PDB file of C-alpha atoms in Angstrom:
ATOM      1  CA  MET B   1     120.093   3.766 101.700  1.00 60.00           C
ATOM      2  CA  SER B   2     117.572   6.122 100.055  1.00 89.00           C
ATOM      3  CA  LEU B   3     115.661   8.799 101.941  1.00 85.00           C
ATOM      4  CA  PHE B   4     112.360   6.978 101.529  1.00 84.00           C
ATOM      5  CA  THR B   5     113.841   3.722 102.762  1.00 89.00           C
ATOM      6  CA  LYS B   6     115.147   5.459 105.870  1.00 89.00           C
ATOM      7  CA  ILE B   7     111.812   7.051 106.756  1.00 86.00           C
ATOM      8  CA  ARG B   8     109.856   3.835 106.180  1.00 88.00           C
ATOM      9  CA  ASP B   9     112.198   1.548 108.124  1.00 92.00           C
ATOM     10  CA  LYS B  10     110.738   0.690 111.551  1.00 92.00           C
ATOM     11  CA  ASP B  11     114.272   0.599 112.984  1.00 94.00           C
ATOM     12  CA  THR B  12     115.158   4.149 111.929  1.00 92.00           C
ATOM     13  CA  PRO B  13     115.840   6.356 114.955  1.00 94.00           C
ATOM     14  CA  ARG B  14     113.504   9.342 115.332  1.00 92.00           C
ATOM     15  CA  SER B  15     116.302  11.868 114.725  1.00 93.00           C
ATOM     16  CA  VAL B  16     117.246  10.214 111.412  1.00 92.00           C
ATOM     17  CA  PHE B  17     113.570  10.050 110.413  1.00 89.00           C
ATOM     18  CA  VAL B  18     113.091  13.778 111.066  1.00 87.00           C
ATOM     19  CA  ILE B  19     116.228  14.781 109.164  1.00 89.00           C
ATOM     20  CA  ASN B  20     115.273  12.691 106.146  1.00 89.00           C
ATOM     21  CA  ALA B  21     111.619  13.762 106.178  1.00 86.00           C
ATOM     22  CA  ARG B  22     112.818  17.387 106.127  1.00 86.00           C
ATOM     23  CA  LYS B  23     115.117  16.641 103.183  1.00 89.00           C
ATOM     24  CA  ILE B  24     112.197  15.126 101.257  1.00 86.00           C
ATOM     25  CA  ALA B  25     110.003  18.137 102.057  1.00 85.00           C
ATOM     26  CA  ASP B  26     112.792  20.467 100.857  1.00 87.00           C
ATOM     27  CA  MET B  27     113.056  18.594  97.560  1.00 88.00           C
ATOM     28  CA  LEU B  28     109.281  18.612  97.047  1.00 83.00           C
ATOM     29  CA  LEU B  29     109.069  22.345  97.680  1.00 83.00           C
ATOM     30  CA  ALA B  30     111.982  23.046  95.326  1.00 85.00           C
ATOM     31  CA  GLU B  31     110.299  21.033  92.561  1.00 86.00           C
ATOM     32  CA  ALA B  32     106.927  22.707  93.161  1.00 82.00           C
ATOM     33  CA  LEU B  33     108.466  26.198  93.027  1.00 81.00           C
ATOM     34  CA  CYS B  34     110.090  25.314  89.690  1.00 83.00           C
ATOM     35  CA  LEU B  35     106.594  24.857  88.238  1.00 83.00           C
ATOM     36  CA  LEU B  36     105.487  28.399  89.082  1.00 83.00           C
ATOM     37  CA  PRO B  37     105.391  30.951  86.274  1.00 85.00           C
ATOM     38  CA  CYS B  38     108.633  32.930  86.276  1.00 88.00           C
ATOM     39  CA  LYS B  39     109.733  35.970  84.339  1.00 92.00           C
ATOM     40  CA  PRO B  40     113.182  36.949  83.088  1.00 95.00           C
ATOM     41  CA  ARG B  41     115.189  39.355  85.248  1.00 95.00           C
ATOM     42  CA  THR B  42     118.498  40.996  84.418  1.00 96.00           C
ATOM     43  CA  VAL B  43     120.886  41.672  87.293  1.00 95.00           C
ATOM     44  CA  THR B  44     124.306  43.265  87.502  1.00 95.00           C
ATOM     45  CA  THR B  45     126.983  40.941  88.814  1.00 94.00           C
ATOM     46  CA  PRO B  46     129.891  41.987  91.056  1.00 93.00           C
ATOM     47  CA  VAL B  47     132.341  41.008  88.294  1.00 89.00           C
ATOM     48  CA  ASP B  48     133.193  44.050  86.135  1.00 89.00           C
ATOM     49  CA  GLY B  49     129.537  45.175  86.090  1.00 86.00           C
ATOM     50  CA  SER B  50     128.592  42.280  83.844  1.00 94.00           C
ATOM     51  CA  THR B  51     124.933  41.446  83.550  1.00 95.00           C
ATOM     52  CA  TYR B  52     123.213  38.127  83.982  1.00 95.00           C
ATOM     53  CA  VAL B  53     119.745  37.237  82.747  1.00 96.00           C
ATOM     54  CA  GLY B  54     118.081  34.893  85.179  1.00 94.00           C
ATOM     55  CA  MET B  55     114.555  34.049  86.215  1.00 92.00           C
ATOM     56  CA  GLU B  56     112.431  35.562  88.955  1.00 91.00           C
ATOM     57  CA  MET B  57     109.626  33.666  90.632  1.00 86.00           C
ATOM     58  CA  PRO B  58     106.539  35.352  92.079  1.00 82.00           C
ATOM     59  CA  ASP B  59     107.121  37.186  95.374  1.00 83.00           C
ATOM     60  CA  PRO B  60     106.094  34.564  97.968  1.00 81.00           C
ATOM     61  CA  GLU B  61     104.750  37.161 100.415  1.00 81.00           C
ATOM     62  CA  LYS B  62     102.597  38.927  97.817  1.00 82.00           C
ATOM     63  CA  GLU B  63     101.786  36.451  95.060  1.00 82.00           C
ATOM     64  CA  LEU B  64     101.913  32.940  96.480  1.00 83.00           C
ATOM     65  CA  CYS B  65     100.109  30.764  98.972  1.00 85.00           C
ATOM     66  CA  LEU B  66     100.680  27.277 100.329  1.00 85.00           C
ATOM     67  CA  ILE B  67      97.619  25.080 100.833  1.00 84.00           C
ATOM     68  CA  SER B  68      97.993  21.898 102.826  1.00 83.00           C
ATOM     69  CA  ILE B  69      95.605  18.987 102.815  1.00 80.00           C
ATOM     70  CA  LEU B  70      95.102  18.378 106.514  1.00 75.00           C
ATOM     71  CA  ARG B  71      96.597  15.365 108.235  1.00 69.00           C
ATOM     72  CA  ALA B  72      98.688  14.069 105.345  1.00 61.00           C
ATOM     73  CA  ALA B  73     100.492  17.368 104.700  1.00 66.00           C
ATOM     74  CA  ASP B  74     100.950  18.615 108.246  1.00 70.00           C
ATOM     75  CA  CYS B  75     104.342  16.926 108.419  1.00 72.00           C
ATOM     76  CA  MET B  76     105.633  19.286 105.715  1.00 78.00           C
ATOM     77  CA  ALA B  77     104.058  22.571 106.843  1.00 78.00           C
ATOM     78  CA  ASP B  78     106.840  23.628 109.230  1.00 80.00           C
ATOM     79  CA  GLU B  79     109.564  22.926 106.705  1.00 80.00           C
ATOM     80  CA  PHE B  80     107.758  24.870 103.976  1.00 81.00           C
ATOM     81  CA  SER B  81     107.158  27.889 106.209  1.00 82.00           C
ATOM     82  CA  ARG B  82     110.825  27.813 107.248  1.00 84.00           C
ATOM     83  CA  HIS B  83     111.774  28.420 103.600  1.00 83.00           C
ATOM     84  CA  LEU B  84     108.926  30.863 102.858  1.00 84.00           C
ATOM     85  CA  PRO B  85     108.243  32.525 106.222  1.00 86.00           C
ATOM     86  CA  GLY B  86     105.903  35.288 105.016  1.00 86.00           C
ATOM     87  CA  VAL B  87     103.821  33.251 102.593  1.00 87.00           C
ATOM     88  CA  ALA B  88     100.055  33.038 103.056  1.00 87.00           C
ATOM     89  CA  THR B  89      98.802  29.592 104.030  1.00 87.00           C
ATOM     90  CA  GLY B  90      95.554  27.697 103.811  1.00 88.00           C
ATOM     91  CA  LYS B  91      94.191  24.325 104.795  1.00 88.00           C
ATOM     92  CA  ILE B  92      91.603  21.928 103.445  1.00 86.00           C
ATOM     93  CA  LEU B  93      90.243  18.682 104.818  1.00 85.00           C
ATOM     94  CA  ILE B  94      89.001  16.091 102.369  1.00 81.00           C
ATOM     95  CA  GLN B  95      87.563  12.742 103.384  1.00 79.00           C
ATOM     96  CA  ARG B  96      85.866   9.973 101.504  1.00 77.00           C
ATOM     97  CA  ASP B  97      82.078  10.040 101.796  1.00 78.00           C
ATOM     98  CA  GLU B  98      81.017   6.723 103.354  1.00 83.00           C
ATOM     99  CA  GLU B  99      77.853   6.461 101.228  1.00 86.00           C
ATOM    100  CA  THR B 100      79.156   7.490  97.817  1.00 83.00           C
ATOM    101  CA  ALA B 101      82.859   6.631  98.245  1.00 77.00           C
ATOM    102  CA  LYS B 102      83.614   9.973  96.574  1.00 79.00           C
ATOM    103  CA  PRO B 103      85.838  12.653  98.051  1.00 79.00           C
ATOM    104  CA  LYS B 104      84.025  15.266 100.094  1.00 81.00           C
ATOM    105  CA  LEU B 105      85.337  18.637 101.215  1.00 83.00           C
ATOM    106  CA  PHE B 106      84.774  18.899 104.969  1.00 85.00           C
ATOM    107  CA  PHE B 107      86.713  22.058 105.778  1.00 88.00           C
ATOM    108  CA  SER B 108      88.585  24.826 104.022  1.00 88.00           C
ATOM    109  CA  LYS B 109      90.308  27.953 105.233  1.00 90.00           C
ATOM    110  CA  LEU B 110      91.987  29.688 102.340  1.00 87.00           C
ATOM    111  CA  PRO B 111      93.673  33.042 101.796  1.00 84.00           C
ATOM    112  CA  SER B 112      91.640  35.573  99.807  1.00 81.00           C
ATOM    113  CA  ASP B 113      93.818  35.167  96.697  1.00 73.00           C
ATOM    114  CA  VAL B 114      94.746  31.644  95.678  1.00 67.00           C
ATOM    115  CA  SER B 115      95.559  32.382  92.038  1.00 71.00           C
ATOM    116  CA  LYS B 116      99.133  31.113  92.466  1.00 75.00           C
ATOM    117  CA  CYS B 117      99.219  28.412  95.067  1.00 77.00           C
ATOM    118  CA  VAL B 118     101.113  25.274  95.903  1.00 78.00           C
ATOM    119  CA  LEU B 119      98.730  22.528  97.011  1.00 77.00           C
ATOM    120  CA  TYR B 120     100.603  19.877  98.930  1.00 75.00           C
ATOM    121  CA  THR B 121     100.043  16.570 100.651  1.00 72.00           C
ATOM    122  CA  SER B 122     101.976  13.393 101.305  1.00 66.00           C
ATOM    123  CA  SER B 123      99.093  11.262 100.027  1.00 63.00           C
ATOM    124  CA  LEU B 124      98.531  10.891  96.276  1.00 61.00           C
ATOM    125  CA  PRO B 125      94.908   9.696  96.677  1.00 62.00           C
ATOM    126  CA  LEU B 126      94.130  12.852  98.683  1.00 58.00           C
ATOM    127  CA  LEU B 127      95.759  15.037  96.056  1.00 61.00           C
ATOM    128  CA  ARG B 128      93.715  13.348  93.323  1.00 63.00           C
ATOM    129  CA  ALA B 129      90.555  13.933  95.377  1.00 60.00           C
ATOM    130  CA  ALA B 130      91.452  17.599  95.916  1.00 58.00           C
ATOM    131  CA  LEU B 131      91.896  18.127  92.197  1.00 61.00           C
ATOM    132  CA  ASP B 132      88.588  16.459  91.275  1.00 60.00           C
TER     133      ASP B 132
END
């Protein structure tokens, strides 16, 4: 059974739901981090002093922030901060305006520098609204 099937099944025990929701959050974070701008970095390996040219992502504690869209993304926040414990975090709350049916920003608390950030939510309509 797939991860999504397990977390959407009403008969899934809570412990199985939590484990699978964490796995999904891990995969989403890994994919998001792959999209960040990286630069080449040469390191010396323990094998005969050989070198290896790999990639280095921005330093999460200095150059990155995680911004969650409240309510929908709260389920992922703990898992993300477990992987990036020193990263700056922010939150925004977007709701649909009852009169115009357009997204409206109700609340935001963001770090001072959000030049490289990962905006996350579990709701695609909320993400679309945040990007508009």
